């Protein structure tokens, strides 16, 4: 798994086989300092996600909500959305958009 943080976006590449939120959290915290209203999780490079890996999204939403911010998931493949939605506490909270540009528009609209 490759995790890259730039501007307002955390980009993930590879397979999410376990909860990788601890690895993402430092990058998310740094981005929230400069973008306190919210950040984007770009999943266009995510190839697969297991049920254990989907827990990453639950922890991400909990962390972001605790900081009174938003997180928008961009470009997550439909089959991966279905896996992520099986995690309790995530299924109704997954704000997914088709692209990073749509995610930015969504954050600005809020």
Short mmCIF file of the C-alpha atoms (twelve columns), coordinates in Angstrom:
data_MODEL
# 
_entry.id   MODEL 
# 
loop_
_atom_site.group_PDB 
_atom_site.id 
_atom_site.type_symbol 
_atom_site.label_atom_id 
_atom_site.label_alt_id 
_atom_site.label_comp_id 
_atom_site.label_asym_id 
_atom_site.label_seq_id 
_atom_site.Cartn_x 
_atom_site.Cartn_y 
_atom_site.Cartn_z 
_atom_site.pdbx_PDB_model_num 
ATOM 1   C CA . UNK A 1   0.000   0.000  0.000  1 
ATOM 2   C CA . UNK A 2   1.280   3.430  -0.958 1 
ATOM 3   C CA . UNK A 3   -0.058  6.458  0.937  1 
ATOM 4   C CA . UNK A 4   0.621   9.927  -0.446 1 
ATOM 5   C CA . UNK A 5   -0.541  13.242 1.022  1 
ATOM 6   C CA . UNK A 6   -0.650  16.493 -0.967 1 
ATOM 7   C CA . UNK A 7   -2.666  19.667 -0.567 1 
ATOM 8   C CA . UNK A 8   -6.098  18.473 0.634  1 
ATOM 9   C CA . UNK A 9   -5.863  14.865 -0.562 1 
ATOM 10  C CA . UNK A 10  -4.627  11.547 0.791  1 
ATOM 11  C CA . UNK A 11  -4.084  9.207  -2.169 1 
ATOM 12  C CA . UNK A 12  -4.106  5.443  -1.686 1 
ATOM 13  C CA . UNK A 13  -2.584  2.954  -4.125 1 
ATOM 14  C CA . UNK A 14  -2.564  -0.823 -3.886 1 
ATOM 15  C CA . UNK A 15  -4.541  -3.336 -1.865 1 
ATOM 16  C CA . UNK A 16  -6.098  -2.611 1.525  1 
ATOM 17  C CA . UNK A 17  -5.789  -5.945 3.318  1 
ATOM 18  C CA . UNK A 18  -5.887  -4.700 6.899  1 
ATOM 19  C CA . UNK A 19  -6.862  -1.571 8.785  1 
ATOM 20  C CA . UNK A 20  -4.309  0.968  7.564  1 
ATOM 21  C CA . UNK A 21  -5.832  3.953  9.349  1 
ATOM 22  C CA . UNK A 22  -2.874  4.276  11.762 1 
ATOM 23  C CA . UNK A 23  -0.622  4.790  8.735  1 
ATOM 24  C CA . UNK A 24  -3.001  7.318  7.176  1 
ATOM 25  C CA . UNK A 25  -3.797  9.199  10.387 1 
ATOM 26  C CA . UNK A 26  -0.589  11.248 10.547 1 
ATOM 27  C CA . UNK A 27  -1.064  12.450 6.979  1 
ATOM 28  C CA . UNK A 28  -4.735  13.231 7.621  1 
ATOM 29  C CA . UNK A 29  -3.894  15.231 10.753 1 
ATOM 30  C CA . UNK A 30  -1.358  17.281 8.835  1 
ATOM 31  C CA . UNK A 31  -3.793  17.982 5.995  1 
ATOM 32  C CA . UNK A 32  -6.542  18.989 8.440  1 
ATOM 33  C CA . UNK A 33  -4.306  21.745 9.815  1 
ATOM 34  C CA . UNK A 34  -4.363  23.450 6.416  1 
ATOM 35  C CA . UNK A 35  -7.861  22.307 5.418  1 
ATOM 36  C CA . UNK A 36  -9.916  22.307 8.627  1 
ATOM 37  C CA . UNK A 37  -13.269 21.872 6.875  1 
ATOM 38  C CA . UNK A 38  -12.307 18.538 5.374  1 
ATOM 39  C CA . UNK A 39  -10.061 16.381 3.258  1 
ATOM 40  C CA . UNK A 40  -10.304 13.984 0.334  1 
ATOM 41  C CA . UNK A 41  -9.421  10.304 0.325  1 
ATOM 42  C CA . UNK A 42  -8.513  9.506  -3.296 1 
ATOM 43  C CA . UNK A 43  -9.061  5.781  -3.822 1 
ATOM 44  C CA . UNK A 44  -8.573  5.726  -7.587 1 
ATOM 45  C CA . UNK A 45  -5.477  3.569  -7.116 1 
ATOM 46  C CA . UNK A 46  -7.040  1.053  -4.732 1 
ATOM 47  C CA . UNK A 47  -6.989  -2.333 -6.420 1 
ATOM 48  C CA . UNK A 48  -8.773  -4.377 -3.759 1 
ATOM 49  C CA . UNK A 49  -10.083 -4.178 -0.211 1 
ATOM 50  C CA . UNK A 50  -10.809 -6.931 2.278  1 
ATOM 51  C CA . UNK A 51  -13.394 -6.741 5.033  1 
ATOM 52  C CA . UNK A 52  -10.572 -6.121 7.532  1 
ATOM 53  C CA . UNK A 53  -9.236  -3.388 5.268  1 
ATOM 54  C CA . UNK A 54  -12.655 -1.744 5.081  1 
ATOM 55  C CA . UNK A 55  -12.353 -0.981 8.802  1 
ATOM 56  C CA . UNK A 56  -9.914  1.731  7.670  1 
ATOM 57  C CA . UNK A 57  -12.883 3.782  6.452  1 
ATOM 58  C CA . UNK A 58  -14.791 3.430  9.741  1 
ATOM 59  C CA . UNK A 59  -11.780 4.688  11.682 1 
ATOM 60  C CA . UNK A 60  -11.256 7.500  9.165  1 
ATOM 61  C CA . UNK A 61  -14.849 8.719  9.540  1 
ATOM 62  C CA . UNK A 62  -14.675 8.540  13.339 1 
ATOM 63  C CA . UNK A 63  -11.413 10.513 13.423 1 
ATOM 64  C CA . UNK A 64  -12.570 13.161 10.968 1 
ATOM 65  C CA . UNK A 65  -15.931 13.571 12.712 1 
ATOM 66  C CA . UNK A 66  -14.154 13.986 16.049 1 
ATOM 67  C CA . UNK A 67  -12.322 16.924 14.472 1 
ATOM 68  C CA . UNK A 68  -15.573 18.500 13.212 1 
ATOM 69  C CA . UNK A 69  -14.448 18.116 9.635  1 
ATOM 70  C CA . UNK A 70  -15.548 16.122 6.601  1 
ATOM 71  C CA . UNK A 71  -13.944 13.414 4.548  1 
ATOM 72  C CA . UNK A 72  -15.006 12.678 0.994  1 
ATOM 73  C CA . UNK A 73  -13.994 9.435  -0.673 1 
ATOM 74  C CA . UNK A 74  -13.187 9.849  -4.363 1 
ATOM 75  C CA . UNK A 75  -13.040 7.265  -7.136 1 
ATOM 76  C CA . UNK A 76  -13.663 4.127  -5.100 1 
ATOM 77  C CA . UNK A 77  -14.657 1.305  -7.457 1 
ATOM 78  C CA . UNK A 78  -18.301 0.156  -7.120 1 
ATOM 79  C CA . UNK A 79  -17.336 -3.354 -6.015 1 
ATOM 80  C CA . UNK A 80  -15.145 -1.859 -3.284 1 
ATOM 81  C CA . UNK A 81  -17.929 0.462  -2.154 1 
ATOM 82  C CA . UNK A 82  -20.065 -2.611 -1.521 1 
ATOM 83  C CA . UNK A 83  -17.333 -4.114 0.664  1 
ATOM 84  C CA . UNK A 84  -16.850 -0.882 2.611  1 
ATOM 85  C CA . UNK A 85  -20.586 -0.537 3.200  1 
ATOM 86  C CA . UNK A 86  -20.623 -3.878 5.055  1 
ATOM 87  C CA . UNK A 87  -18.673 -2.343 7.960  1 
ATOM 88  C CA . UNK A 88  -21.014 -1.271 10.787 1 
ATOM 89  C CA . UNK A 89  -21.097 2.489  11.143 1 
ATOM 90  C CA . UNK A 90  -19.862 3.083  7.610  1 
ATOM 91  C CA . UNK A 91  -22.680 1.990  5.338  1 
ATOM 92  C CA . UNK A 92  -24.702 5.182  5.806  1 
ATOM 93  C CA . UNK A 93  -21.720 7.516  6.120  1 
ATOM 94  C CA . UNK A 94  -19.774 6.853  2.938  1 
ATOM 95  C CA . UNK A 95  -19.703 10.114 0.973  1 
ATOM 96  C CA . UNK A 96  -18.383 8.799  -2.326 1 
ATOM 97  C CA . UNK A 97  -17.919 10.857 -5.476 1 
ATOM 98  C CA . UNK A 98  -16.537 9.956  -8.880 1 
ATOM 99  C CA . UNK A 99  -13.431 12.161 -8.863 1 
ATOM 100 C CA . UNK A 100 -11.156 14.326 -6.755 1 
ATOM 101 C CA . UNK A 101 -12.561 17.398 -8.544 1 
ATOM 102 C CA . UNK A 102 -16.095 16.466 -7.454 1 
ATOM 103 C CA . UNK A 103 -14.815 15.926 -3.918 1 
ATOM 104 C CA . UNK A 104 -13.292 19.416 -3.845 1 
ATOM 105 C CA . UNK A 105 -16.542 20.896 -5.117 1 
ATOM 106 C CA . UNK A 106 -18.436 19.037 -2.412 1 
ATOM 107 C CA . UNK A 107 -16.130 20.330 0.324  1 
ATOM 108 C CA . UNK A 108 -16.395 23.896 -0.986 1 
ATOM 109 C CA . UNK A 109 -20.183 23.647 -1.169 1 
ATOM 110 C CA . UNK A 110 -20.387 22.707 2.503  1 
# 
